[in-house]
mmCIF file of C-alpha atoms in Angstrom:
data_model
loop_
_atom_site.group_PDB
_atom_site.id
_atom_site.type_symbol
_atom_site.label_atom_id
_atom_site.label_comp_id
_atom_site.label_asym_id
_atom_site.label_seq_id
_atom_site.Cartn_x
_atom_site.Cartn_y
_atom_site.Cartn_z
ATOM 1 C CA UNK A 1 -123.788 -9.066 66.379
ATOM 2 C CA UNK A 2 -122.979 -6.075 64.168
ATOM 3 C CA UNK A 3 -124.300 -7.628 60.950
ATOM 4 C CA UNK A 4 -125.622 -10.958 59.646
ATOM 5 C CA UNK A 5 -123.369 -13.086 57.442
ATOM 6 C CA UNK A 6 -124.178 -12.482 53.791
ATOM 7 C CA UNK A 7 -121.579 -13.909 51.388
ATOM 8 C CA UNK A 8 -119.956 -11.398 49.045
ATOM 9 C CA UNK A 9 -119.884 -12.593 45.411
ATOM 10 C CA UNK A 10 -116.401 -13.238 43.995
ATOM 11 C CA UNK A 11 -116.797 -10.574 41.309
ATOM 12 C CA UNK A 12 -117.538 -7.960 43.988
ATOM 13 C CA UNK A 13 -114.537 -9.069 46.074
ATOM 14 C CA UNK A 14 -112.197 -8.721 43.108
ATOM 15 C CA UNK A 15 -113.569 -5.245 42.380
ATOM 16 C CA UNK A 16 -113.114 -4.294 46.043
ATOM 17 C CA UNK A 17 -109.490 -5.415 45.975
ATOM 18 C CA UNK A 18 -108.910 -3.720 42.603
ATOM 19 C CA UNK A 19 -110.283 -0.508 44.106
ATOM 20 C CA UNK A 20 -107.650 -0.795 46.854
ATOM 21 C CA UNK A 21 -104.888 -1.663 44.349
ATOM 22 C CA UNK A 22 -104.120 -4.631 46.619
ATOM 23 C CA UNK A 23 -100.716 -6.206 46.123
ATOM 24 C CA UNK A 24 -97.677 -7.939 47.575
ATOM 25 C CA UNK A 25 -96.828 -5.263 50.142
ATOM 26 C CA UNK A 26 -100.303 -5.029 51.640
ATOM 27 C CA UNK A 27 -101.608 -6.166 54.988
ATOM 28 C CA UNK A 28 -105.344 -6.662 54.574
ATOM 29 C CA UNK A 29 -107.692 -6.830 57.527
ATOM 30 C CA UNK A 30 -111.285 -7.900 56.913
ATOM 31 C CA UNK A 31 -113.524 -6.783 59.754
ATOM 32 C CA UNK A 32 -116.391 -9.267 59.961
ATOM 33 C CA UNK A 33 -114.638 -11.800 57.744
ATOM 34 C CA UNK A 34 -117.429 -14.399 57.617
ATOM 35 C CA UNK A 35 -116.209 -17.492 55.791
ATOM 36 C CA UNK A 36 -112.894 -15.854 54.843
ATOM 37 C CA UNK A 37 -113.596 -15.521 51.119
ATOM 38 C CA UNK A 38 -112.240 -11.948 50.830
ATOM 39 C CA UNK A 39 -109.028 -12.997 52.576
ATOM 40 C CA UNK A 40 -108.579 -16.093 50.417
ATOM 41 C CA UNK A 41 -109.081 -14.147 47.172
ATOM 42 C CA UNK A 42 -106.718 -11.416 48.413
ATOM 43 C CA UNK A 43 -103.994 -14.028 48.940
ATOM 44 C CA UNK A 44 -104.654 -16.133 45.833
ATOM 45 C CA UNK A 45 -105.236 -13.453 43.186
ATOM 46 C CA UNK A 46 -103.669 -10.293 44.654
ATOM 47 C CA UNK A 47 -100.827 -11.950 46.593
ATOM 48 C CA UNK A 48 -101.149 -9.685 49.636
ATOM 49 C CA UNK A 49 -98.406 -10.115 52.212
ATOM 50 C CA UNK A 50 -100.801 -10.858 55.052
ATOM 51 C CA UNK A 51 -104.575 -11.427 55.224
ATOM 52 C CA UNK A 52 -106.212 -11.262 58.648
ATOM 53 C CA UNK A 53 -109.903 -11.695 59.371
ATOM 54 C CA UNK A 54 -111.852 -10.846 62.498
ATOM 55 C CA UNK A 55 -115.065 -12.805 62.969
ATOM 56 C CA UNK A 56 -117.327 -13.207 66.007
ATOM 57 C CA UNK A 57 -119.211 -16.323 64.845
ATOM 58 C CA UNK A 58 -117.272 -19.398 66.017
ATOM 59 C CA UNK A 59 -118.717 -21.640 63.297
ATOM 60 C CA UNK A 60 -117.603 -19.207 60.572
ATOM 61 C CA UNK A 61 -114.182 -18.916 62.239
ATOM 62 C CA UNK A 62 -113.759 -22.689 61.955
ATOM 63 C CA UNK A 63 -115.039 -22.789 58.353
ATOM 64 C CA UNK A 64 -112.685 -20.053 57.241
ATOM 65 C CA UNK A 65 -109.451 -21.520 58.649
ATOM 66 C CA UNK A 66 -106.758 -21.884 56.009
ATOM 67 C CA UNK A 67 -102.950 -22.035 55.819
ATOM 68 C CA UNK A 68 -102.769 -18.780 53.858
ATOM 69 C CA UNK A 69 -104.852 -16.545 56.107
ATOM 70 C CA UNK A 70 -105.197 -15.695 59.786
ATOM 71 C CA UNK A 71 -108.564 -15.677 61.530
ATOM 72 C CA UNK A 72 -109.091 -14.016 64.881
ATOM 73 C CA UNK A 73 -112.302 -15.208 66.481
ATOM 74 C CA UNK A 74 -113.501 -12.290 68.557
ATOM 75 C CA UNK A 75 -115.238 -8.929 68.751
ATOM 76 C CA UNK A 76 -114.035 -6.646 65.981
ATOM 77 C CA UNK A 77 -114.804 -3.467 67.943
ATOM 78 C CA UNK A 78 -112.495 -4.440 70.797
ATOM 79 C CA UNK A 79 -109.778 -5.721 68.433
ATOM 80 C CA UNK A 80 -109.912 -2.847 65.935
ATOM 81 C CA UNK A 81 -107.710 -0.459 67.908
ATOM 82 C CA UNK A 82 -104.900 -3.032 67.903
ATOM 83 C CA UNK A 83 -105.309 -4.247 64.299
ATOM 84 C CA UNK A 84 -106.095 -1.074 62.354
ATOM 85 C CA UNK A 85 -102.636 0.507 62.838
ATOM 86 C CA UNK A 86 -101.076 -2.591 61.224
ATOM 87 C CA UNK A 87 -103.304 -2.537 58.114
ATOM 88 C CA UNK A 88 -102.700 -1.011 54.703
ATOM 89 C CA UNK A 89 -106.169 -2.129 53.550
ATOM 90 C CA UNK A 90 -109.363 -2.708 55.518
ATOM 91 C CA UNK A 91 -112.369 -4.403 53.934
ATOM 92 C CA UNK A 92 -115.804 -4.149 55.509
ATOM 93 C CA UNK A 93 -119.262 -5.521 54.703
ATOM 94 C CA UNK A 94 -121.246 -4.905 57.852
ATOM 95 C CA UNK A 95 -124.082 -2.385 58.266
ATOM 96 C CA UNK A 96 -124.609 1.385 58.496
ATOM 97 C CA UNK A 97 -124.670 1.114 62.302
ATOM 98 C CA UNK A 98 -121.421 -0.872 62.372
ATOM 99 C CA UNK A 99 -119.690 1.560 60.029
ATOM 100 C CA UNK A 100 -120.720 4.424 62.290
ATOM 101 C CA UNK A 101 -119.248 2.615 65.313
ATOM 102 C CA UNK A 102 -115.997 1.851 63.456
ATOM 103 C CA UNK A 103 -115.461 5.193 61.740
ATOM 104 C CA UNK A 104 -113.908 7.089 64.654
ATOM 105 C CA UNK A 105 -111.747 4.073 65.545
ATOM 106 C CA UNK A 106 -110.436 4.024 61.958
ATOM 107 C CA UNK A 107 -109.791 7.781 61.954
ATOM 108 C CA UNK A 108 -107.988 7.616 65.313
ATOM 109 C CA UNK A 109 -105.887 4.499 64.655
ATOM 110 C CA UNK A 110 -105.391 4.271 60.888
ATOM 111 C CA UNK A 111 -102.115 5.316 59.296
ATOM 112 C CA UNK A 112 -101.943 7.884 56.510
ATOM 113 C CA UNK A 113 -102.533 6.075 53.210
ATOM 114 C CA UNK A 114 -104.802 3.381 54.735
ATOM 115 C CA UNK A 115 -107.399 2.219 52.206
ATOM 116 C CA UNK A 116 -110.854 1.348 53.493
ATOM 117 C CA UNK A 117 -113.155 -0.528 51.120
ATOM 118 C CA UNK A 118 -116.771 -0.852 52.197
ATOM 119 C CA UNK A 119 -119.323 -3.067 50.459
ATOM 120 C CA UNK A 120 -122.757 -1.429 50.186
ATOM 121 C CA UNK A 121 -122.533 0.883 53.222
ATOM 122 C CA UNK A 122 -120.980 4.357 53.410
ATOM 123 C CA UNK A 123 -118.861 6.159 55.967
ATOM 124 C CA UNK A 124 -119.682 9.821 56.530
ATOM 125 C CA UNK A 125 -116.320 11.197 57.737
ATOM 126 C CA UNK A 126 -113.783 9.263 55.636
ATOM 127 C CA UNK A 127 -112.335 10.702 52.433
ATOM 128 C CA UNK A 128 -114.156 9.040 49.533
ATOM 129 C CA UNK A 129 -111.926 8.313 46.528
ATOM 130 C CA UNK A 130 -114.438 6.537 44.288
ATOM 131 C CA UNK A 131 -117.660 4.572 44.087
ATOM 132 C CA UNK A 132 -118.151 1.493 41.921
ATOM 133 C CA UNK A 133 -121.488 -0.127 41.066
ATOM 134 C CA UNK A 134 -121.453 -3.790 40.061
ATOM 135 C CA UNK A 135 -124.204 -6.176 38.978
ATOM 136 C CA UNK A 136 -123.627 -9.856 39.536
ATOM 137 C CA UNK A 137 -125.484 -13.085 40.129
ATOM 138 C CA UNK A 138 -125.780 -14.156 43.745
ATOM 139 C CA UNK A 139 -127.995 -16.135 46.066
ATOM 140 C CA UNK A 140 -130.896 -13.805 45.269
ATOM 141 C CA UNK A 141 -130.377 -13.715 41.495
ATOM 142 C CA UNK A 142 -129.023 -10.597 39.761
ATOM 143 C CA UNK A 143 -128.129 -8.017 42.389
ATOM 144 C CA UNK A 144 -126.467 -4.612 42.353
ATOM 145 C CA UNK A 145 -123.615 -3.878 44.739
ATOM 146 C CA UNK A 146 -121.934 -0.595 45.608
ATOM 147 C CA UNK A 147 -118.284 -0.415 46.561
ATOM 148 C CA UNK A 148 -117.089 2.655 48.466
ATOM 149 C CA UNK A 149 -113.341 3.253 48.245
ATOM 150 C CA UNK A 150 -111.843 5.516 50.931
ATOM 151 C CA UNK A 151 -108.300 6.576 51.817
ATOM 152 C CA UNK A 152 -106.859 8.266 54.895
#
């Protein structure tokens, strides 16, 4: 497992997708998609063309199934090389270790213009466009979140 499942608050998701300027022509891939909430909000509020999640946990894969989104139940590291070239936006909320493992795969396989939005954890080699800090209520009360917006 690259990271435990920690639900992202809706306000943070919307800020992440705003940061990416998500819209009708986008193909969003959420690496470590959990319960699919980022994908569902991307479809419902931002009307992305396609929303694909990759999740290892079989229970979360089942929970996240929906008509509007695609869920691939499998290892995101092994699937990333195939999926990343298709994406216009990648969303990630994993861990520093996971980001380090994914960074070279993104650099090697991502197309020019690819937007990578990471919740709380940085990448060291990607080109940072902006950082957003957001406070919102969550499971642990009022929490601060950092959104890192990158572009190839």
